[in-house]
PDB file of C-alpha atoms in Angstrom:
ATOM      1  CA  MET Z  15     -17.669 -24.604  -5.444  1.00  0.00           C
ATOM      2  CA  LYS Z  16     -19.090 -21.258  -6.523  1.00  0.00           C
ATOM      3  CA  TYR Z  17     -15.638 -20.009  -7.587  1.00  0.00           C
ATOM      4  CA  ASP Z  18     -12.995 -22.277  -9.051  1.00  0.00           C
ATOM      5  CA  VAL Z  19     -10.214 -19.718  -8.625  1.00  0.00           C
ATOM      6  CA  ILE Z  20      -9.673 -16.887  -6.161  1.00  0.00           C
ATOM      7  CA  PHE Z  21      -7.233 -14.071  -6.868  1.00  0.00           C
ATOM      8  CA  PHE Z  22      -5.902 -12.491  -3.696  1.00  0.00           C
ATOM      9  CA  ASP Z  23      -4.189  -9.204  -3.146  1.00  0.00           C
ATOM     10  CA  LEU Z  24      -1.240  -9.594  -0.771  1.00  0.00           C
ATOM     11  CA  ASP Z  25      -0.532  -6.553   1.395  1.00  0.00           C
ATOM     12  CA  ASP Z  26      -3.254  -5.588   3.869  1.00  0.00           C
ATOM     13  CA  THR Z  27      -5.313  -8.534   2.622  1.00  0.00           C
ATOM     14  CA  LEU Z  28      -3.326 -11.619   3.640  1.00  0.00           C
ATOM     15  CA  PHE Z  29      -0.277  -9.928   5.169  1.00  0.00           C
ATOM     16  CA  ASP Z  30      -0.319  -7.051   7.654  1.00  0.00           C
ATOM     17  CA  PHE Z  31       1.558  -4.440   5.659  1.00  0.00           C
ATOM     18  CA  GLY Z  32       1.258  -1.727   8.299  1.00  0.00           C
ATOM     19  CA  LYS Z  33       3.128  -3.818  10.821  1.00  0.00           C
ATOM     20  CA  SER Z  34       5.721  -4.880   8.233  1.00  0.00           C
ATOM     21  CA  GLU Z  35       6.255  -1.311   7.070  1.00  0.00           C
ATOM     22  CA  LYS Z  36       6.702  -0.049  10.611  1.00  0.00           C
ATOM     23  CA  GLY Z  37       9.322  -2.668  11.455  1.00  0.00           C
ATOM     24  CA  ALA Z  38      11.207  -2.218   8.187  1.00  0.00           C
ATOM     25  CA  LEU Z  39      11.270   1.569   8.421  1.00  0.00           C
ATOM     26  CA  GLN Z  40      12.499   1.442  12.015  1.00  0.00           C
ATOM     27  CA  LYS Z  41      15.386  -0.861  11.139  1.00  0.00           C
ATOM     28  CA  THR Z  42      16.324   1.155   8.063  1.00  0.00           C
ATOM     29  CA  PHE Z  43      16.283   4.496   9.839  1.00  0.00           C
ATOM     30  CA  GLU Z  44      18.474   3.008  12.551  1.00  0.00           C
ATOM     31  CA  THR Z  45      20.925   1.742   9.927  1.00  0.00           C
ATOM     32  CA  PHE Z  46      21.156   5.232   8.444  1.00  0.00           C
ATOM     33  CA  GLY Z  47      21.797   6.872  11.805  1.00  0.00           C
ATOM     34  CA  LEU Z  48      18.272   8.105  12.547  1.00  0.00           C
ATOM     35  CA  PRO Z  49      16.994   6.038  15.499  1.00  0.00           C
ATOM     36  CA  ASN Z  50      13.997   8.371  15.897  1.00  0.00           C
ATOM     37  CA  GLY Z  51      13.253   8.413  12.179  1.00  0.00           C
ATOM     38  CA  LEU Z  52      10.092   6.341  12.445  1.00  0.00           C
ATOM     39  CA  ILE Z  53       8.576   8.785  14.928  1.00  0.00           C
ATOM     40  CA  ASP Z  54       9.836  11.884  13.145  1.00  0.00           C
ATOM     41  CA  TYR Z  55       9.112  11.002   9.524  1.00  0.00           C
ATOM     42  CA  ARG Z  56       6.614   8.157   9.195  1.00  0.00           C
ATOM     43  CA  SER Z  57       3.613  10.449   8.835  1.00  0.00           C
ATOM     44  CA  SER Z  58       5.269  12.394   6.015  1.00  0.00           C
ATOM     45  CA  TYR Z  59       6.436   9.177   4.398  1.00  0.00           C
ATOM     46  CA  ARG Z  60       2.952   7.686   4.335  1.00  0.00           C
ATOM     47  CA  GLU Z  61       1.467  10.847   2.803  1.00  0.00           C
ATOM     48  CA  ILE Z  62       4.092  10.821   0.047  1.00  0.00           C
ATOM     49  CA  SER Z  63       3.769   7.084  -0.495  1.00  0.00           C
ATOM     50  CA  LYS Z  64      -0.028   7.278  -0.812  1.00  0.00           C
ATOM     51  CA  VAL Z  65       0.259   9.840  -3.596  1.00  0.00           C
ATOM     52  CA  LEU Z  66       2.856   7.790  -5.469  1.00  0.00           C
ATOM     53  CA  TRP Z  67       0.939   4.515  -5.198  1.00  0.00           C
ATOM     54  CA  GLY Z  68      -2.071   6.359  -6.596  1.00  0.00           C
ATOM     55  CA  GLU Z  69       0.045   7.497  -9.543  1.00  0.00           C
ATOM     56  CA  LEU Z  70       1.205   3.904 -10.006  1.00  0.00           C
ATOM     57  CA  GLU Z  71      -2.401   2.675 -10.241  1.00  0.00           C
ATOM     58  CA  GLN Z  72      -3.072   5.377 -12.840  1.00  0.00           C
ATOM     59  CA  GLY Z  73      -0.092   4.241 -14.918  1.00  0.00           C
ATOM     60  CA  LYS Z  74       1.774   7.510 -14.397  1.00  0.00           C
ATOM     61  CA  LEU Z  75       4.701   5.955 -12.556  1.00  0.00           C
ATOM     62  CA  SER Z  76       6.668   2.694 -12.662  1.00  0.00           C
ATOM     63  CA  ILE Z  77       7.145   0.558  -9.562  1.00  0.00           C
ATOM     64  CA  THR Z  78      10.919   0.993  -9.847  1.00  0.00           C
ATOM     65  CA  LYS Z  79      10.622   4.786  -9.932  1.00  0.00           C
ATOM     66  CA  LEU Z  80       8.202   4.728  -7.017  1.00  0.00           C
ATOM     67  CA  GLY Z  81      10.688   2.920  -4.797  1.00  0.00           C
ATOM     68  CA  THR Z  82      13.357   5.608  -4.948  1.00  0.00           C
ATOM     69  CA  GLU Z  83      11.107   8.618  -5.459  1.00  0.00           C
ATOM     70  CA  ARG Z  84       9.212   8.219  -2.186  1.00  0.00           C
ATOM     71  CA  PHE Z  85      12.380   8.522  -0.153  1.00  0.00           C
ATOM     72  CA  ARG Z  86      13.861  11.235  -2.353  1.00  0.00           C
ATOM     73  CA  ARG Z  87      10.780  13.365  -1.706  1.00  0.00           C
ATOM     74  CA  LEU Z  88      10.818  12.554   2.003  1.00  0.00           C
ATOM     75  CA  PHE Z  89      14.460  13.528   2.436  1.00  0.00           C
ATOM     76  CA  GLU Z  90      13.992  16.681   0.381  1.00  0.00           C
ATOM     77  CA  LYS Z  91      10.987  17.708   2.464  1.00  0.00           C
ATOM     78  CA  HIS Z  92      12.914  17.346   5.713  1.00  0.00           C
ATOM     79  CA  SER Z  93      16.291  18.550   4.383  1.00  0.00           C
ATOM     80  CA  LEU Z  94      17.983  15.217   5.044  1.00  0.00           C
ATOM     81  CA  SER Z  95      21.225  14.405   3.243  1.00  0.00           C
ATOM     82  CA  LEU Z  96      20.475  10.751   2.526  1.00  0.00           C
ATOM     83  CA  ASP Z  97      20.590   8.721  -0.688  1.00  0.00           C
ATOM     84  CA  GLY Z  98      17.028   7.720  -1.614  1.00  0.00           C
ATOM     85  CA  THR Z  99      18.185   4.821  -3.778  1.00  0.00           C
ATOM     86  CA  ALA Z 100      20.389   3.295  -1.084  1.00  0.00           C
ATOM     87  CA  PHE Z 101      17.734   3.833   1.574  1.00  0.00           C
ATOM     88  CA  ASN Z 102      15.064   2.215  -0.592  1.00  0.00           C
ATOM     89  CA  HIS Z 103      17.264  -0.807  -1.249  1.00  0.00           C
ATOM     90  CA  ALA Z 104      17.837  -1.337   2.470  1.00  0.00           C
ATOM     91  CA  TYR Z 105      14.183  -0.735   3.279  1.00  0.00           C
ATOM     92  CA  LEU Z 106      12.971  -3.330   0.764  1.00  0.00           C
ATOM     93  CA  GLU Z 107      15.474  -5.851   2.103  1.00  0.00           C
ATOM     94  CA  ASN Z 108      14.128  -5.304   5.612  1.00  0.00           C
ATOM     95  CA  LEU Z 109      10.527  -5.327   4.401  1.00  0.00           C
ATOM     96  CA  SER Z 110      10.928  -8.797   2.882  1.00  0.00           C
ATOM     97  CA  LYS Z 111      11.797 -10.142   6.342  1.00  0.00           C
ATOM     98  CA  GLU Z 112       8.911  -8.533   8.237  1.00  0.00           C
ATOM     99  CA  ILE Z 113       6.221 -11.210   7.898  1.00  0.00           C
ATOM    100  CA  TYR Z 114       2.876 -10.980   9.693  1.00  0.00           C
ATOM    101  CA  LEU Z 115      -0.311 -12.709   8.560  1.00  0.00           C
ATOM    102  CA  VAL Z 116      -3.630 -10.935   8.798  1.00  0.00           C
ATOM    103  CA  ASP Z 117      -5.878 -12.562  11.386  1.00  0.00           C
ATOM    104  CA  GLY Z 118      -7.789 -15.456   9.850  1.00  0.00           C
ATOM    105  CA  ALA Z 119      -5.522 -16.042   6.852  1.00  0.00           C
ATOM    106  CA  ASP Z 120      -4.322 -19.446   8.024  1.00  0.00           C
ATOM    107  CA  VAL Z 121      -7.840 -20.555   8.947  1.00  0.00           C
ATOM    108  CA  LEU Z 122      -9.155 -19.398   5.581  1.00  0.00           C
ATOM    109  CA  PHE Z 123      -6.835 -21.572   3.533  1.00  0.00           C
ATOM    110  CA  ASP Z 124      -7.238 -24.551   5.848  1.00  0.00           C
ATOM    111  CA  SER Z 125     -10.965 -24.301   5.117  1.00  0.00           C
ATOM    112  CA  LEU Z 126     -10.545 -24.117   1.327  1.00  0.00           C
ATOM    113  CA  PRO Z 127      -8.209 -27.037   0.600  1.00  0.00           C
ATOM    114  CA  GLY Z 128      -9.561 -27.716  -2.888  1.00  0.00           C
ATOM    115  CA  GLN Z 129      -9.653 -24.128  -4.086  1.00  0.00           C
ATOM    116  CA  ARG Z 130      -7.271 -22.838  -6.747  1.00  0.00           C
ATOM    117  CA  SER Z 131      -5.756 -19.568  -5.588  1.00  0.00           C
ATOM    118  CA  ALA Z 132      -3.254 -17.052  -6.878  1.00  0.00           C
ATOM    119  CA  ILE Z 133      -1.759 -13.747  -5.824  1.00  0.00           C
ATOM    120  CA  ILE Z 134      -2.022 -10.573  -7.901  1.00  0.00           C
ATOM    121  CA  THR Z 135       0.004  -7.830  -6.243  1.00  0.00           C
ATOM    122  CA  ASN Z 136       1.291  -4.386  -7.080  1.00  0.00           C
ATOM    123  CA  GLY Z 137       4.720  -4.682  -5.560  1.00  0.00           C
ATOM    124  CA  PHE Z 138       8.371  -5.611  -5.726  1.00  0.00           C
ATOM    125  CA  LYS Z 139       9.388  -9.143  -6.688  1.00  0.00           C
ATOM    126  CA  HIS Z 140      12.295  -9.394  -4.246  1.00  0.00           C
ATOM    127  CA  VAL Z 141       9.977  -8.364  -1.385  1.00  0.00           C
ATOM    128  CA  GLN Z 142       6.830 -10.329  -2.157  1.00  0.00           C
ATOM    129  CA  LEU Z 143       8.363 -13.689  -3.058  1.00  0.00           C
ATOM    130  CA  PRO Z 144      10.510 -14.024   0.110  1.00  0.00           C
ATOM    131  CA  LYS Z 145       7.589 -12.812   2.209  1.00  0.00           C
ATOM    132  CA  ILE Z 146       5.354 -15.579   0.890  1.00  0.00           C
ATOM    133  CA  GLY Z 147       8.137 -18.170   0.798  1.00  0.00           C
ATOM    134  CA  ASN Z 148       9.000 -17.685   4.457  1.00  0.00           C
ATOM    135  CA  SER Z 149       5.405 -17.638   5.677  1.00  0.00           C
ATOM    136  CA  PRO Z 150       2.894 -20.363   6.592  1.00  0.00           C
ATOM    137  CA  LEU Z 151       1.306 -19.724   3.165  1.00  0.00           C
ATOM    138  CA  GLN Z 152       4.425 -20.742   1.234  1.00  0.00           C
ATOM    139  CA  ASN Z 153       2.802 -23.691  -0.598  1.00  0.00           C
ATOM    140  CA  THR Z 154      -0.653 -22.189  -0.983  1.00  0.00           C
ATOM    141  CA  PHE Z 155      -0.692 -20.369  -4.311  1.00  0.00           C
ATOM    142  CA  GLU Z 156      -0.713 -21.736  -7.824  1.00  0.00           C
ATOM    143  CA  ALA Z 157       0.856 -18.531  -9.093  1.00  0.00           C
ATOM    144  CA  VAL Z 158       2.220 -15.270  -7.711  1.00  0.00           C
ATOM    145  CA  ILE Z 159       1.719 -12.475 -10.210  1.00  0.00           C
ATOM    146  CA  ILE Z 160       3.656  -9.316  -9.423  1.00  0.00           C
ATOM    147  CA  SER Z 161       3.276  -5.996 -11.206  1.00  0.00           C
ATOM    148  CA  GLU Z 162       7.034  -5.454 -11.336  1.00  0.00           C
ATOM    149  CA  GLU Z 163       7.377  -8.633 -13.431  1.00  0.00           C
ATOM    150  CA  THR Z 164       4.383  -8.150 -15.721  1.00  0.00           C
ATOM    151  CA  GLY Z 165       4.863  -4.444 -16.395  1.00  0.00           C
ATOM    152  CA  PHE Z 166       1.207  -3.812 -15.529  1.00  0.00           C
ATOM    153  CA  GLN Z 167      -0.450  -3.033 -12.216  1.00  0.00           C
ATOM    154  CA  LYS Z 168      -3.978  -3.269 -10.876  1.00  0.00           C
ATOM    155  CA  PRO Z 169      -6.456  -1.936 -11.923  1.00  0.00           C
ATOM    156  CA  ASP Z 170      -5.005  -2.323 -15.447  1.00  0.00           C
ATOM    157  CA  ARG Z 171      -6.884  -5.069 -17.306  1.00  0.00           C
ATOM    158  CA  ARG Z 172      -3.628  -6.405 -18.725  1.00  0.00           C
ATOM    159  CA  ILE Z 173      -2.423  -7.792 -15.393  1.00  0.00           C
ATOM    160  CA  PHE Z 174      -5.648  -9.829 -15.262  1.00  0.00           C
ATOM    161  CA  ASP Z 175      -5.106 -10.942 -18.845  1.00  0.00           C
ATOM    162  CA  TYR Z 176      -1.667 -12.128 -17.728  1.00  0.00           C
ATOM    163  CA  ALA Z 177      -3.151 -13.976 -14.745  1.00  0.00           C
ATOM    164  CA  PHE Z 178      -5.845 -15.693 -16.827  1.00  0.00           C
ATOM    165  CA  SER Z 179      -3.264 -16.790 -19.377  1.00  0.00           C
ATOM    166  CA  LYS Z 180      -0.847 -18.066 -16.735  1.00  0.00           C
ATOM    167  CA  LEU Z 181      -3.539 -20.138 -15.020  1.00  0.00           C
ATOM    168  CA  GLY Z 182      -5.230 -21.251 -18.250  1.00  0.00           C
ATOM    169  CA  LEU Z 183      -8.544 -19.594 -17.376  1.00  0.00           C
ATOM    170  CA  THR Z 184     -11.377 -18.667 -19.719  1.00  0.00           C
ATOM    171  CA  ASP Z 185     -14.526 -18.469 -17.572  1.00  0.00           C
ATOM    172  CA  LYS Z 186     -14.700 -15.122 -15.792  1.00  0.00           C
ATOM    173  CA  ALA Z 187     -17.787 -16.188 -13.844  1.00  0.00           C
ATOM    174  CA  SER Z 188     -15.705 -18.772 -11.970  1.00  0.00           C
ATOM    175  CA  VAL Z 189     -13.108 -16.281 -10.684  1.00  0.00           C
ATOM    176  CA  LEU Z 190     -13.241 -13.993  -7.637  1.00  0.00           C
ATOM    177  CA  MET Z 191     -10.894 -11.093  -6.794  1.00  0.00           C
ATOM    178  CA  VAL Z 192     -10.313 -10.438  -3.079  1.00  0.00           C
ATOM    179  CA  GLY Z 193      -8.500  -7.379  -1.779  1.00  0.00           C
ATOM    180  CA  ASP Z 194      -8.514  -4.362   0.506  1.00  0.00           C
ATOM    181  CA  SER Z 195      -8.214  -1.599  -2.100  1.00  0.00           C
ATOM    182  CA  LEU Z 196     -11.309  -0.252  -3.811  1.00  0.00           C
ATOM    183  CA  THR Z 197      -9.342   1.613  -6.474  1.00  0.00           C
ATOM    184  CA  SER Z 198      -6.855  -1.161  -7.201  1.00  0.00           C
ATOM    185  CA  ASP Z 199      -8.350  -4.574  -6.399  1.00  0.00           C
ATOM    186  CA  MET Z 200     -12.073  -3.916  -6.698  1.00  0.00           C
ATOM    187  CA  GLN Z 201     -11.889  -1.549  -9.661  1.00  0.00           C
ATOM    188  CA  GLY Z 202      -9.477  -3.906 -11.385  1.00  0.00           C
ATOM    189  CA  GLY Z 203     -11.799  -6.864 -10.968  1.00  0.00           C
ATOM    190  CA  ILE Z 204     -14.824  -4.854 -12.050  1.00  0.00           C
ATOM    191  CA  ASN Z 205     -12.989  -3.556 -15.127  1.00  0.00           C
ATOM    192  CA  TYR Z 206     -12.144  -7.128 -16.071  1.00  0.00           C
ATOM    193  CA  GLY Z 207     -15.653  -8.457 -15.525  1.00  0.00           C
ATOM    194  CA  ILE Z 208     -15.024 -10.766 -12.561  1.00  0.00           C
ATOM    195  CA  ASP Z 209     -16.733 -10.782  -9.177  1.00  0.00           C
ATOM    196  CA  THR Z 210     -15.030  -8.904  -6.373  1.00  0.00           C
ATOM    197  CA  CYS Z 211     -14.851  -9.112  -2.592  1.00  0.00           C
ATOM    198  CA  TRP Z 212     -13.756  -6.054  -0.626  1.00  0.00           C
ATOM    199  CA  PHE Z 213     -11.843  -6.928   2.528  1.00  0.00           C
ATOM    200  CA  ASN Z 214     -12.675  -4.059   4.883  1.00  0.00           C
ATOM    201  CA  PRO Z 215     -11.535  -4.974   8.416  1.00  0.00           C
ATOM    202  CA  ASP Z 216     -11.600  -1.363   9.634  1.00  0.00           C
ATOM    203  CA  HIS Z 217     -15.180  -0.790   8.475  1.00  0.00           C
ATOM    204  CA  LYS Z 218     -14.176   2.107   6.239  1.00  0.00           C
ATOM    205  CA  GLU Z 219     -16.908   4.046   4.506  1.00  0.00           C
ATOM    206  CA  ASN Z 220     -17.031   3.398   0.775  1.00  0.00           C
ATOM    207  CA  THR Z 221     -16.977   6.871  -0.764  1.00  0.00           C
ATOM    208  CA  ALA Z 222     -15.326   5.863  -4.037  1.00  0.00           C
ATOM    209  CA  GLY Z 223     -18.484   5.002  -5.946  1.00  0.00           C
ATOM    210  CA  ILE Z 224     -17.066   1.521  -6.584  1.00  0.00           C
ATOM    211  CA  LYS Z 225     -19.459  -1.353  -5.892  1.00  0.00           C
ATOM    212  CA  PRO Z 226     -17.845  -4.711  -5.090  1.00  0.00           C
ATOM    213  CA  THR Z 227     -19.897  -7.890  -5.315  1.00  0.00           C
ATOM    214  CA  TYR Z 228     -19.249  -8.684  -1.653  1.00  0.00           C
ATOM    215  CA  GLU Z 229     -17.817  -6.968   1.412  1.00  0.00           C
ATOM    216  CA  ILE Z 230     -16.251  -8.767   4.396  1.00  0.00           C
ATOM    217  CA  ASN Z 231     -14.671  -7.561   7.614  1.00  0.00           C
ATOM    218  CA  HIS Z 232     -12.804 -10.756   8.534  1.00  0.00           C
ATOM    219  CA  LEU Z 233     -11.090 -13.200   6.188  1.00  0.00           C
ATOM    220  CA  THR Z 234     -13.053 -16.181   7.461  1.00  0.00           C
ATOM    221  CA  GLU Z 235     -16.228 -14.534   6.138  1.00  0.00           C
ATOM    222  CA  LEU Z 236     -14.923 -15.440   2.688  1.00  0.00           C
ATOM    223  CA  ILE Z 237     -15.366 -19.179   3.338  1.00  0.00           C
ATOM    224  CA  PRO Z 238     -19.150 -19.393   2.733  1.00  0.00           C
ATOM    225  CA  ILE Z 239     -18.846 -17.018  -0.233  1.00  0.00           C
ATOM    226  CA  ALA Z 240     -16.183 -19.139  -1.918  1.00  0.00           C
ATOM    227  CA  LYS Z 241     -17.927 -22.434  -1.309  1.00  0.00           C
TER     228      LYS Z 241
END
C-alpha cells in the first residue's frame, strides 16, 4: 500500500454534517418553543458559527467556549431571551443522534480492509464518539482523536503529534490526511509534512492558496490513491 495509515476528518468528510446540523437545530428549536427557528435563524447561525470555527482554528477560542458563544451571539442578534448554554447542551445531544454517512463512505472502507485508519476531528467528544459508535463505521478506526480531548485543534501541529504518538507512527511519508477543509485539514497536514487529500464534492474553487497533494470529488476516488 502507498499509505500505511490514513487520517480522516469526520464532519463533511465521512458524515454529512449539514444534514445532521439541520435535524439537530430543528429539534432543539422545537424544544425551546420556536418551531420555525430553523427557517428564521439558521442563516444567521451559520454565519456566526463560521466565524467562531475560524477563530478556533487560529487558536483564539476553545471548543467549549465556541459551543455556548455561537448561540449567545445568535440570541443577542435576534433579541431572543434564551439561555445559550442550555440550548447548546440540548443541541449537542440532538446532534449526536443525527447520523448520516457521506455517499461512498461504506464502500470506501469495504475496499480498504487492510488499511490502518484514524479520525482527527475538531469537535465535541460527547457528539463525535456516539455518532461513530452508532454508525456502520463503528469498528473501523484504530483511534478517534478529538480536539476537545487533546486541547489542540487542526491545523495545530500538536494534534498531529498526539495522533502520531497514539498510533506509534514515525514515518510521515506513509501517512495521508483526508478532509474537506483547506484551512483545517489540508493546512494541518501540510504544516506537519504529510500528504493531503482534499475532499471537494461540491467542486469548490480553491482560492486559499493551499495546495493539497490530491483532490477528489467522491470518496471512492480515494481507493486507487490509498492503494
